[in-house]
Amino acid sequence: MGYPDKVLAGDEQVVLHRHPHWKRLFWPVTVLILGSAAASFGCAVVGNATWDPTAKRVVFWVIGAIWLVLIGWLTLWPFLNWLTTHFVITDRRVMFRHGVLSRSGIDIPLARINSVEFRHRLIDRILRTGTLIVESASQDPLEFYDIPRVEQVHALLYHEVFDTLGSEESPS
């Protein structure tokens, strides 16, 4: 049983589960490609040099170490952050979890949500992403960035909130 199923109540159902938009991975992938190309070029230059074999080996190790640090820090870490960030809407609450080594998150019961809005710039509209803003009864508005298909998520969340409020307000 994977996330988010393992944190749900017995009869709670997931309505939507999303990671942030892939645009968060654009620069890490660019760094991966350019860093690998630069390391390959550096290794090719060193391989064709007329240096002592021990000096070549040391330079290869230095290039490899720099490449590993650069890729780990600027590519692997953002990917892991993206992978471990979850935006989930269930039939009872909105959940947001993020973090690789230390995790944090927030749960907002649907019955406590006062308003839901979205915002996206031109590039966000082109990429079909944006910021979802949820205002609950007890806190300042929470902004969730880079939500894929933010307009659909906004409509879905609004309908879930309306259905929750409607079922609580209607006489049984």
mmCIF file of N, CA and C in Angstrom, residues 85-171:
data_model
loop_
_atom_site.group_PDB
_atom_site.id
_atom_site.type_symbol
_atom_site.label_atom_id
_atom_site.label_comp_id
_atom_site.label_asym_id
_atom_site.label_seq_id
_atom_site.Cartn_x
_atom_site.Cartn_y
_atom_site.Cartn_z
ATOM 1 N N THR A 85 6.874 15.338 -2.997
ATOM 2 C CA THR A 85 5.869 16.372 -2.754
ATOM 3 C C THR A 85 4.542 15.865 -3.287
ATOM 4 N N HIS A 86 3.539 15.828 -2.418
ATOM 5 C CA HIS A 86 2.231 15.283 -2.774
ATOM 6 C C HIS A 86 1.147 16.296 -2.445
ATOM 7 N N PHE A 87 0.254 16.506 -3.390
ATOM 8 C CA PHE A 87 -0.957 17.294 -3.164
ATOM 9 C C PHE A 87 -2.115 16.335 -3.377
ATOM 10 N N VAL A 88 -2.891 16.102 -2.316
ATOM 11 C CA VAL A 88 -3.942 15.089 -2.352
ATOM 12 C C VAL A 88 -5.257 15.705 -1.888
ATOM 13 N N ILE A 89 -6.306 15.410 -2.637
ATOM 14 C CA ILE A 89 -7.665 15.772 -2.221
ATOM 15 C C ILE A 89 -8.419 14.476 -2.007
ATOM 16 N N THR A 90 -9.002 14.338 -0.831
ATOM 17 C CA THR A 90 -9.849 13.178 -0.561
ATOM 18 C C THR A 90 -11.281 13.681 -0.404
ATOM 19 N N ASP A 91 -12.178 12.771 -0.104
ATOM 20 C CA ASP A 91 -13.565 13.178 0.104
ATOM 21 C C ASP A 91 -13.767 13.833 1.470
ATOM 22 N N ARG A 92 -12.689 13.962 2.275
ATOM 23 C CA ARG A 92 -12.787 14.594 3.599
ATOM 24 C C ARG A 92 -11.818 15.745 3.818
ATOM 25 N N ARG A 93 -10.673 15.771 3.114
ATOM 26 C CA ARG A 93 -9.646 16.757 3.427
ATOM 27 C C ARG A 93 -8.735 17.016 2.232
ATOM 28 N N VAL A 94 -7.953 18.069 2.382
ATOM 29 C CA VAL A 94 -6.858 18.372 1.457
ATOM 30 C C VAL A 94 -5.578 18.091 2.225
ATOM 31 N N MET A 95 -4.673 17.309 1.615
ATOM 32 C CA MET A 95 -3.406 16.978 2.255
ATOM 33 C C MET A 95 -2.265 17.481 1.370
ATOM 34 N N PHE A 96 -1.250 18.031 2.027
ATOM 35 C CA PHE A 96 -0.038 18.438 1.326
ATOM 36 C C PHE A 96 1.145 17.941 2.127
ATOM 37 N N ARG A 97 2.009 17.164 1.487
ATOM 38 C CA ARG A 97 3.193 16.622 2.147
ATOM 39 C C ARG A 97 4.406 16.929 1.279
ATOM 40 N N HIS A 98 5.517 17.261 1.925
ATOM 41 C CA HIS A 98 6.752 17.479 1.181
ATOM 42 C C HIS A 98 7.949 17.248 2.080
ATOM 43 N N GLY A 99 9.075 16.962 1.445
ATOM 44 C CA GLY A 99 10.325 16.758 2.164
ATOM 45 C C GLY A 99 10.951 15.429 1.826
ATOM 46 N N VAL A 100 12.278 15.429 1.781
ATOM 47 C CA VAL A 100 13.017 14.211 1.470
ATOM 48 C C VAL A 100 13.498 13.564 2.760
ATOM 49 N N LEU A 101 14.357 14.254 3.484
ATOM 50 C CA LEU A 101 14.896 13.697 4.728
ATOM 51 C C LEU A 101 13.986 13.999 5.913
ATOM 52 N N SER A 102 13.529 15.216 6.013
ATOM 53 C CA SER A 102 12.546 15.560 7.045
ATOM 54 C C SER A 102 11.255 15.933 6.332
ATOM 55 N N ARG A 103 10.165 15.353 6.756
ATOM 56 C CA ARG A 103 8.874 15.548 6.093
ATOM 57 C C ARG A 103 8.041 16.538 6.884
ATOM 58 N N SER A 104 7.235 17.287 6.155
ATOM 59 C CA SER A 104 6.247 18.143 6.800
ATOM 60 C C SER A 104 4.997 18.128 5.940
ATOM 61 N N GLY A 105 3.919 18.515 6.532
ATOM 62 C CA GLY A 105 2.667 18.495 5.794
ATOM 63 C C GLY A 105 1.565 19.193 6.540
ATOM 64 N N ILE A 106 0.464 19.322 5.842
ATOM 65 C CA ILE A 106 -0.707 19.953 6.423
ATOM 66 C C ILE A 106 -1.944 19.242 5.903
ATOM 67 N N ASP A 107 -2.932 19.122 6.758
ATOM 68 C CA ASP A 107 -4.236 18.583 6.380
ATOM 69 C C ASP A 107 -5.275 19.662 6.650
ATOM 70 N N ILE A 108 -6.154 19.886 5.709
ATOM 71 C CA ILE A 108 -7.237 20.853 5.876
ATOM 72 C C ILE A 108 -8.550 20.103 5.657
ATOM 73 N N PRO A 109 -9.380 19.994 6.682
ATOM 74 C CA PRO A 109 -10.688 19.365 6.481
ATOM 75 C C PRO A 109 -11.512 20.177 5.487
ATOM 76 N N LEU A 110 -12.220 19.497 4.599
ATOM 77 C CA LEU A 110 -13.006 20.197 3.584
ATOM 78 C C LEU A 110 -14.056 21.118 4.214
ATOM 79 N N ALA A 111 -14.587 20.716 5.351
ATOM 80 C CA ALA A 111 -15.624 21.521 6.008
ATOM 81 C C ALA A 111 -15.082 22.851 6.530
ATOM 82 N N ARG A 112 -13.761 22.986 6.666
ATOM 83 C CA ARG A 112 -13.170 24.222 7.195
ATOM 84 C C ARG A 112 -12.691 25.166 6.096
ATOM 85 N N ILE A 113 -12.821 24.760 4.845
ATOM 86 C CA ILE A 113 -12.371 25.599 3.735
ATOM 87 C C ILE A 113 -13.416 26.666 3.443
ATOM 88 N N ASN A 114 -12.955 27.922 3.454
ATOM 89 C CA ASN A 114 -13.847 29.049 3.162
ATOM 90 C C ASN A 114 -13.854 29.417 1.692
ATOM 91 N N SER A 115 -12.683 29.446 1.072
ATOM 92 C CA SER A 115 -12.620 29.811 -0.342
ATOM 93 C C SER A 115 -11.459 29.108 -1.011
ATOM 94 N N VAL A 116 -11.609 28.954 -2.313
ATOM 95 C CA VAL A 116 -10.594 28.323 -3.138
ATOM 96 C C VAL A 116 -10.423 29.200 -4.371
ATOM 97 N N GLU A 117 -9.179 29.566 -4.659
ATOM 98 C CA GLU A 117 -8.925 30.349 -5.865
ATOM 99 C C GLU A 117 -7.641 29.862 -6.507
ATOM 100 N N PHE A 118 -7.433 30.279 -7.742
ATOM 101 C CA PHE A 118 -6.212 29.905 -8.434
ATOM 102 C C PHE A 118 -5.633 31.133 -9.119
ATOM 103 N N ARG A 119 -4.346 31.020 -9.421
ATOM 104 C CA ARG A 119 -3.646 32.105 -10.096
ATOM 105 C C ARG A 119 -2.605 31.473 -11.014
ATOM 106 N N HIS A 120 -2.540 31.980 -12.232
ATOM 107 C CA HIS A 120 -1.466 31.541 -13.107
ATOM 108 C C HIS A 120 -1.110 32.631 -14.103
ATOM 109 N N ARG A 121 0.203 32.721 -14.370
ATOM 110 C CA ARG A 121 0.733 33.689 -15.321
ATOM 111 C C ARG A 121 0.638 33.098 -16.725
ATOM 112 N N LEU A 122 1.092 33.871 -17.694
ATOM 113 C CA LEU A 122 1.015 33.428 -19.083
ATOM 114 C C LEU A 122 1.748 32.105 -19.300
ATOM 115 N N ILE A 123 2.978 32.005 -18.806
ATOM 116 C CA ILE A 123 3.742 30.757 -18.991
ATOM 117 C C ILE A 123 3.047 29.600 -18.278
ATOM 118 N N ASP A 124 2.434 29.872 -17.133
ATOM 119 C CA ASP A 124 1.680 28.836 -16.421
ATOM 120 C C ASP A 124 0.466 28.401 -17.234
ATOM 121 N N ARG A 125 -0.187 29.343 -17.889
ATOM 122 C CA ARG A 125 -1.350 29.001 -18.724
ATOM 123 C C ARG A 125 -0.927 28.129 -19.888
ATOM 124 N N ILE A 126 0.224 28.448 -20.479
ATOM 125 C CA ILE A 126 0.728 27.648 -21.599
ATOM 126 C C ILE A 126 1.044 26.230 -21.133
ATOM 127 N N LEU A 127 1.653 26.108 -19.945
ATOM 128 C CA LEU A 127 2.040 24.799 -19.408
ATOM 129 C C LEU A 127 0.913 24.115 -18.634
ATOM 130 N N ARG A 128 -0.234 24.781 -18.500
ATOM 131 C CA ARG A 128 -1.410 24.247 -17.795
ATOM 132 C C ARG A 128 -1.090 23.923 -16.337
ATOM 133 N N THR A 129 -0.539 24.919 -15.649
ATOM 134 C CA THR A 129 -0.218 24.797 -14.235
ATOM 135 C C THR A 129 -0.547 26.110 -13.550
ATOM 136 N N GLY A 130 -0.351 26.178 -12.246
ATOM 137 C CA GLY A 130 -0.587 27.423 -11.525
ATOM 138 C C GLY A 130 -0.538 27.227 -10.027
ATOM 139 N N THR A 131 -0.968 28.277 -9.329
ATOM 140 C CA THR A 131 -0.976 28.290 -7.875
ATOM 141 C C THR A 131 -2.409 28.154 -7.392
ATOM 142 N N LEU A 132 -2.633 27.225 -6.484
ATOM 143 C CA LEU A 132 -3.943 27.045 -5.864
ATOM 144 C C LEU A 132 -3.896 27.683 -4.483
ATOM 145 N N ILE A 133 -4.870 28.538 -4.187
ATOM 146 C CA ILE A 133 -4.913 29.243 -2.910
ATOM 147 C C ILE A 133 -6.147 28.771 -2.158
ATOM 148 N N VAL A 134 -5.911 28.214 -0.979
ATOM 149 C CA VAL A 134 -6.987 27.672 -0.150
ATOM 150 C C VAL A 134 -7.027 28.474 1.135
ATOM 151 N N GLU A 135 -8.178 29.034 1.427
ATOM 152 C CA GLU A 135 -8.372 29.782 2.668
ATOM 153 C C GLU A 135 -9.272 28.967 3.583
ATOM 154 N N SER A 136 -8.735 28.642 4.761
ATOM 155 C CA SER A 136 -9.524 27.877 5.715
ATOM 156 C C SER A 136 -9.997 28.793 6.835
ATOM 157 N N ALA A 137 -10.843 28.267 7.674
ATOM 158 C CA ALA A 137 -11.479 29.076 8.716
ATOM 159 C C ALA A 137 -10.491 29.574 9.764
ATOM 160 N N SER A 138 -9.390 28.891 9.965
ATOM 161 C CA SER A 138 -8.531 29.235 11.093
ATOM 162 C C SER A 138 -7.172 29.810 10.722
ATOM 163 N N GLN A 139 -6.825 29.930 9.436
ATOM 164 C CA GLN A 139 -5.476 30.345 9.099
ATOM 165 C C GLN A 139 -5.468 31.326 7.945
ATOM 166 N N ASP A 140 -4.267 31.875 7.710
ATOM 167 C CA ASP A 140 -4.057 32.671 6.510
ATOM 168 C C ASP A 140 -4.179 31.743 5.308
ATOM 169 N N PRO A 141 -4.444 32.310 4.147
ATOM 170 C CA PRO A 141 -4.558 31.456 2.955
ATOM 171 C C PRO A 141 -3.262 30.689 2.689
ATOM 172 N N LEU A 142 -3.399 29.452 2.282
ATOM 173 C CA LEU A 142 -2.260 28.607 1.925
ATOM 174 C C LEU A 142 -2.138 28.575 0.413
ATOM 175 N N GLU A 143 -0.917 28.746 -0.073
ATOM 176 C CA GLU A 143 -0.673 28.723 -1.503
ATOM 177 C C GLU A 143 0.104 27.467 -1.862
ATOM 178 N N PHE A 144 -0.436 26.725 -2.812
ATOM 179 C CA PHE A 144 0.200 25.510 -3.305
ATOM 180 C C PHE A 144 0.649 25.790 -4.737
ATOM 181 N N TYR A 145 1.967 25.807 -4.942
ATOM 182 C CA TYR A 145 2.555 26.218 -6.217
ATOM 183 C C TYR A 145 2.699 25.054 -7.184
ATOM 184 N N ASP A 146 2.647 25.370 -8.455
ATOM 185 C CA ASP A 146 2.903 24.418 -9.547
ATOM 186 C C ASP A 146 1.976 23.213 -9.516
ATOM 187 N N ILE A 147 0.701 23.466 -9.292
ATOM 188 C CA ILE A 147 -0.295 22.396 -9.326
ATOM 189 C C ILE A 147 -0.680 22.165 -10.787
ATOM 190 N N PRO A 148 -0.470 20.948 -11.315
ATOM 191 C CA PRO A 148 -0.856 20.685 -12.704
ATOM 192 C C PRO A 148 -2.368 20.818 -12.894
ATOM 193 N N ARG A 149 -2.761 21.390 -14.019
ATOM 194 C CA ARG A 149 -4.175 21.600 -14.375
ATOM 195 C C ARG A 149 -4.930 22.272 -13.228
ATOM 196 N N VAL A 150 -4.401 23.403 -12.804
ATOM 197 C CA VAL A 150 -4.898 24.082 -11.610
ATOM 198 C C VAL A 150 -6.374 24.470 -11.726
ATOM 199 N N GLU A 151 -6.844 24.808 -12.908
ATOM 200 C CA GLU A 151 -8.254 25.180 -13.050
ATOM 201 C C GLU A 151 -9.158 23.987 -12.794
ATOM 202 N N GLN A 152 -8.779 22.809 -13.281
ATOM 203 C CA GLN A 152 -9.567 21.603 -13.019
ATOM 204 C C GLN A 152 -9.522 21.233 -11.539
ATOM 205 N N VAL A 153 -8.347 21.368 -10.931
ATOM 206 C CA VAL A 153 -8.213 21.076 -9.500
ATOM 207 C C VAL A 153 -9.056 22.055 -8.694
ATOM 208 N N HIS A 154 -9.045 23.316 -9.068
ATOM 209 C CA HIS A 154 -9.858 24.335 -8.409
ATOM 210 C C HIS A 154 -11.327 23.960 -8.466
ATOM 211 N N ALA A 155 -11.820 23.607 -9.654
ATOM 212 C CA ALA A 155 -13.229 23.233 -9.805
ATOM 213 C C ALA A 155 -13.551 21.974 -9.005
ATOM 214 N N LEU A 156 -12.660 20.989 -9.063
ATOM 215 C CA LEU A 156 -12.874 19.749 -8.317
ATOM 216 C C LEU A 156 -12.932 20.010 -6.818
ATOM 217 N N LEU A 157 -11.991 20.795 -6.308
ATOM 218 C CA LEU A 157 -11.968 21.096 -4.881
ATOM 219 C C LEU A 157 -13.194 21.890 -4.479
ATOM 220 N N TYR A 158 -13.592 22.850 -5.298
ATOM 221 C CA TYR A 158 -14.801 23.622 -5.006
ATOM 222 C C TYR A 158 -16.011 22.705 -4.909
ATOM 223 N N HIS A 159 -16.140 21.775 -5.844
ATOM 224 C CA HIS A 159 -17.285 20.846 -5.810
ATOM 225 C C HIS A 159 -17.210 19.914 -4.609
ATOM 226 N N GLU A 160 -16.020 19.459 -4.245
ATOM 227 C CA GLU A 160 -15.877 18.615 -3.056
ATOM 228 C C GLU A 160 -16.275 19.387 -1.794
ATOM 229 N N VAL A 161 -15.840 20.633 -1.692
ATOM 230 C CA VAL A 161 -16.204 21.462 -0.539
ATOM 231 C C VAL A 161 -17.708 21.681 -0.513
ATOM 232 N N PHE A 162 -18.288 21.997 -1.656
ATOM 233 C CA PHE A 162 -19.731 22.232 -1.739
ATOM 234 C C PHE A 162 -20.505 20.976 -1.370
ATOM 235 N N ASP A 163 -20.062 19.810 -1.868
ATOM 236 C CA ASP A 163 -20.728 18.549 -1.535
ATOM 237 C C ASP A 163 -20.610 18.245 -0.050
ATOM 238 N N THR A 164 -19.434 18.515 0.554
ATOM 239 C CA THR A 164 -19.235 18.276 1.981
ATOM 240 C C THR A 164 -20.132 19.183 2.802
ATOM 241 N N LEU A 165 -20.157 20.463 2.472
ATOM 242 C CA LEU A 165 -21.006 21.400 3.206
ATOM 243 C C LEU A 165 -22.469 21.083 3.002
ATOM 244 N N GLY A 166 -22.827 20.705 1.765
ATOM 245 C CA GLY A 166 -24.208 20.373 1.492
ATOM 246 C C GLY A 166 -24.668 19.165 2.276
ATOM 247 N N SER A 167 -23.813 18.158 2.428
ATOM 248 C CA SER A 167 -24.206 16.949 3.160
ATOM 249 C C SER A 167 -24.263 17.202 4.659
ATOM 250 N N GLU A 168 -23.443 18.165 5.170
ATOM 251 C CA GLU A 168 -23.485 18.458 6.596
ATOM 252 C C GLU A 168 -24.653 19.371 6.950
ATOM 253 N N GLU A 169 -25.069 20.216 6.027
ATOM 254 C CA GLU A 169 -26.129 21.154 6.306
ATOM 255 C C GLU A 169 -27.511 20.592 6.035
ATOM 256 N N SER A 170 -27.575 19.550 5.222
ATOM 257 C CA SER A 170 -28.888 19.011 4.906
ATOM 258 C C SER A 170 -29.377 18.100 6.028
ATOM 259 N N PRO A 171 -30.676 18.135 6.326
ATOM 260 C CA PRO A 171 -31.208 17.267 7.382
ATOM 261 C C PRO A 171 -31.175 15.809 6.940
#
